[in-house]
PDB file of C-alpha atoms in Angstrom:
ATOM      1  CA  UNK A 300     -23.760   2.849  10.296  1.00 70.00           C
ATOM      2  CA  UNK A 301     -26.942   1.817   9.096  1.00 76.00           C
ATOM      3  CA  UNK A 302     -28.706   3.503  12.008  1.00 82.00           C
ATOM      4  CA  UNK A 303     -26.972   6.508  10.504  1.00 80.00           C
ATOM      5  CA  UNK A 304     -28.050   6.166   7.048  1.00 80.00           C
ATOM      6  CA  UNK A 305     -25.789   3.844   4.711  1.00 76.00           C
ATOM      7  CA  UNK A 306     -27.119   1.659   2.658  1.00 77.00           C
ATOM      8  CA  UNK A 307     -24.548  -0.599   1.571  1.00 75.00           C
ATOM      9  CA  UNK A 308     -23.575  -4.092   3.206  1.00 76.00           C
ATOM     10  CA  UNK A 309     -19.932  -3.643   2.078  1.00 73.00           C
ATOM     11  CA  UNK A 310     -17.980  -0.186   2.547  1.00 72.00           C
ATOM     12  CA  UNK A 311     -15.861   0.838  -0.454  1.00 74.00           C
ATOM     13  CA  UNK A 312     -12.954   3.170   0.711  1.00 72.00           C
ATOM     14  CA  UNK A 313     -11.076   2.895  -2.505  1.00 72.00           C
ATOM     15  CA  UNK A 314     -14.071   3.530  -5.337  1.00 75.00           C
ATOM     16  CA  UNK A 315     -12.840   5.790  -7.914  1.00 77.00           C
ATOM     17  CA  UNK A 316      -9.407   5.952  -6.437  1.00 77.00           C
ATOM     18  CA  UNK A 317      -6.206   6.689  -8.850  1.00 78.00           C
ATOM     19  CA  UNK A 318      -2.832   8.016  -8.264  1.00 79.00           C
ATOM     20  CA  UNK A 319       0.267   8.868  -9.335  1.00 80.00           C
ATOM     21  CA  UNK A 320       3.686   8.226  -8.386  1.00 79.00           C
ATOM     22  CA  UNK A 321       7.337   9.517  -9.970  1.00 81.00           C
ATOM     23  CA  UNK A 322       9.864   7.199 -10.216  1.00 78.00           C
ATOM     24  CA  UNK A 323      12.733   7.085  -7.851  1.00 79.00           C
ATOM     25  CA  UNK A 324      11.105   9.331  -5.882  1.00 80.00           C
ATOM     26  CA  UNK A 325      10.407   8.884  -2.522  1.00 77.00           C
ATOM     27  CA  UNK A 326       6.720   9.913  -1.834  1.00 78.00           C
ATOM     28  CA  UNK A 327       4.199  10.108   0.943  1.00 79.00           C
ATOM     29  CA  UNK A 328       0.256   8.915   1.241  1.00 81.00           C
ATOM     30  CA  UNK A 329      -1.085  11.325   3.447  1.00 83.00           C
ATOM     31  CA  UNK A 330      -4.759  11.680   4.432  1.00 84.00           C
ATOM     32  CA  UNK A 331      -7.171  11.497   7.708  1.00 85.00           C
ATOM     33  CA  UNK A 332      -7.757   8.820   9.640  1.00 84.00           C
ATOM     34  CA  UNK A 333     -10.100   6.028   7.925  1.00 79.00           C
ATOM     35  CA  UNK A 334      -9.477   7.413   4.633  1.00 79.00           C
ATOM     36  CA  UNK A 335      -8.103   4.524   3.810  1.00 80.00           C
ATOM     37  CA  UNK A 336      -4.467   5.069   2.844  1.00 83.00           C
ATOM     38  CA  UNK A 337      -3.245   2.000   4.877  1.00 82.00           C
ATOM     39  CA  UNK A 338      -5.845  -0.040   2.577  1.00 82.00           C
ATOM     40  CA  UNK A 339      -5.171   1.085  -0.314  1.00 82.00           C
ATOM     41  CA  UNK A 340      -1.425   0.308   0.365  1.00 82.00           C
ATOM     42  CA  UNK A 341      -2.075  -2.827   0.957  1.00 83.00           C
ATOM     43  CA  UNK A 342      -3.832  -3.844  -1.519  1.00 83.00           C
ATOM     44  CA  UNK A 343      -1.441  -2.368  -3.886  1.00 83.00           C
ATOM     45  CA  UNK A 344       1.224  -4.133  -2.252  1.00 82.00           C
ATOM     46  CA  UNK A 345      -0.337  -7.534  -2.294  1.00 82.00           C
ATOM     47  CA  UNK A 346      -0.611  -7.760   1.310  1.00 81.00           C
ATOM     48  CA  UNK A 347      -4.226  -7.245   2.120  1.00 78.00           C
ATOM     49  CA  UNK A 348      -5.131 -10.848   3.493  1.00 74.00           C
ATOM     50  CA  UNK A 349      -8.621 -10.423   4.882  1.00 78.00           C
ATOM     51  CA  UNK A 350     -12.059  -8.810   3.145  1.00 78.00           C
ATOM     52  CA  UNK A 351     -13.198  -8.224  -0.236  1.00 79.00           C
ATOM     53  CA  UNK A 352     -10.681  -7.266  -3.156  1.00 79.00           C
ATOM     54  CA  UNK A 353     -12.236  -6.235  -6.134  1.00 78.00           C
ATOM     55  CA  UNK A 354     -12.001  -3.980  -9.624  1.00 80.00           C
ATOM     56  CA  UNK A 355      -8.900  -3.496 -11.656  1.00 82.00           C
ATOM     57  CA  UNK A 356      -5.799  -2.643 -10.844  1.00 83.00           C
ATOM     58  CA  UNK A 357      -3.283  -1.128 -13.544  1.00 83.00           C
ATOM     59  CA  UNK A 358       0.071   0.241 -13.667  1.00 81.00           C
ATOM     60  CA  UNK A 359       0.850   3.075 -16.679  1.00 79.00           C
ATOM     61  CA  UNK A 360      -2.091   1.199 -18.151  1.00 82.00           C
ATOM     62  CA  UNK A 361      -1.279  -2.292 -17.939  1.00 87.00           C
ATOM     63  CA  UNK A 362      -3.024  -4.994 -15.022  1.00 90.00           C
ATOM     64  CA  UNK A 363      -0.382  -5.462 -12.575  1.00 88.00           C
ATOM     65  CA  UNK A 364       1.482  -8.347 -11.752  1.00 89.00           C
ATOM     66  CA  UNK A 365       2.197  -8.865  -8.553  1.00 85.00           C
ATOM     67  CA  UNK A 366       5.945 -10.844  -9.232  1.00 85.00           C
ATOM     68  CA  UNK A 367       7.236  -7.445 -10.948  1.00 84.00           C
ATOM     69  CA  UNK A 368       5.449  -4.838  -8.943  1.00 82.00           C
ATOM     70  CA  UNK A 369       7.150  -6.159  -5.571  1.00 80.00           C
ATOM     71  CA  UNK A 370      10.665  -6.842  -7.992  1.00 79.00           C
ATOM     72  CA  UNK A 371      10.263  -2.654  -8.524  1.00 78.00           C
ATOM     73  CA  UNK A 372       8.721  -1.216  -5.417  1.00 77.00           C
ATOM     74  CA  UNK A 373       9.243  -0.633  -1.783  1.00 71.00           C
ATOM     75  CA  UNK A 374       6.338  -0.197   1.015  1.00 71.00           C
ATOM     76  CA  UNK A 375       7.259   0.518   4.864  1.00 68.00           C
ATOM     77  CA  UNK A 376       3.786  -0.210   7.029  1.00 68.00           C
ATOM     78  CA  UNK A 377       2.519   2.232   9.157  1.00 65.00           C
ATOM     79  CA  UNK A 378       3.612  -0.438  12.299  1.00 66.00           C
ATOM     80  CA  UNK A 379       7.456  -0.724  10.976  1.00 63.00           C
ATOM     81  CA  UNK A 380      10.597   1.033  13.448  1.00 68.00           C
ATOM     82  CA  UNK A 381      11.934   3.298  11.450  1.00 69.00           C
ATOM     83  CA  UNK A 382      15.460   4.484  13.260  1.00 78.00           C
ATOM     84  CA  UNK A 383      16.692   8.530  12.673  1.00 82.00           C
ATOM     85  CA  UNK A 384      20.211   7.324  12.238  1.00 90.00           C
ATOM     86  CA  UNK A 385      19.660   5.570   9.217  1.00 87.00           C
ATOM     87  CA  UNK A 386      18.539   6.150   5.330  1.00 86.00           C
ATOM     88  CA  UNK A 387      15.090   5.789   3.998  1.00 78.00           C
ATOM     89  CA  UNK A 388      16.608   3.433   1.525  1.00 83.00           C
ATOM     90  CA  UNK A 389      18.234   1.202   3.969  1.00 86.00           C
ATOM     91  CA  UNK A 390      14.806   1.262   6.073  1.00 81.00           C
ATOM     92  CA  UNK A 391      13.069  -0.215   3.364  1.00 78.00           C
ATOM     93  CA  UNK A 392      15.885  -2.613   2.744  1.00 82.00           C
ATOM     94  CA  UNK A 393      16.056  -3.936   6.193  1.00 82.00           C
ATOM     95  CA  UNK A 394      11.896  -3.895   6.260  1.00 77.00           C
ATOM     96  CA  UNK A 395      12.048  -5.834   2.370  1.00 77.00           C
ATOM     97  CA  UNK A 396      14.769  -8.275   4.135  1.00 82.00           C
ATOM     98  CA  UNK A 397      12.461  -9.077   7.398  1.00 78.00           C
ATOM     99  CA  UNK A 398       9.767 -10.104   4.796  1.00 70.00           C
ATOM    100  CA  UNK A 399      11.740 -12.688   2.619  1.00 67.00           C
TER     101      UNK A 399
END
């Protein structure tokens, strides 16, 4: 990449990034490829275990915990088997359940 042009030692998918979910609503990160959704979802999620990690992170406002965010959210990888013949609510619960 620096052949190309960049400058920077450390790429930043996730500057200025912000979002918005409802509640109780089931919703969908969609983007192209190495825009960093799966990132971002992981770092949200608290399962991003390798590079650099920095800024804020806040929820309506407030720095997030990570003990209530996982108590009130539910996050299916990109890698998980999801099956047709069941609900999106028990995918997440069996996905949540292979995790404990």
């Amino acid at each position: 990449m620096k052949n190309q042009g960049v400058l920077e030692d450390k790429l930043n998918p996730l500057k200025g990034v912000s979002g918005t979910f409802r509640p109780g609503v089931l919703t969908a990160l969609m983007g192209s490829t190495g825009a960093g959704k799966t990132t971002s979802m992981d770092v949200l999620a608290g399962r991003k275990t390798g590079g650099y990690i920095g800024g804020n992170i806040t929820i309506s406002g407030y720095p997030k915990k990570q003990e209530t965010f996982a108590r009130i959210s539910g996050y299916c990888e990109q890698n998980d088997i999801h099956y047709p013949h069941v609900t999106v609510y028990q995918s997440l619960l069996y996905s949540a359940w292979l995790r404990l």
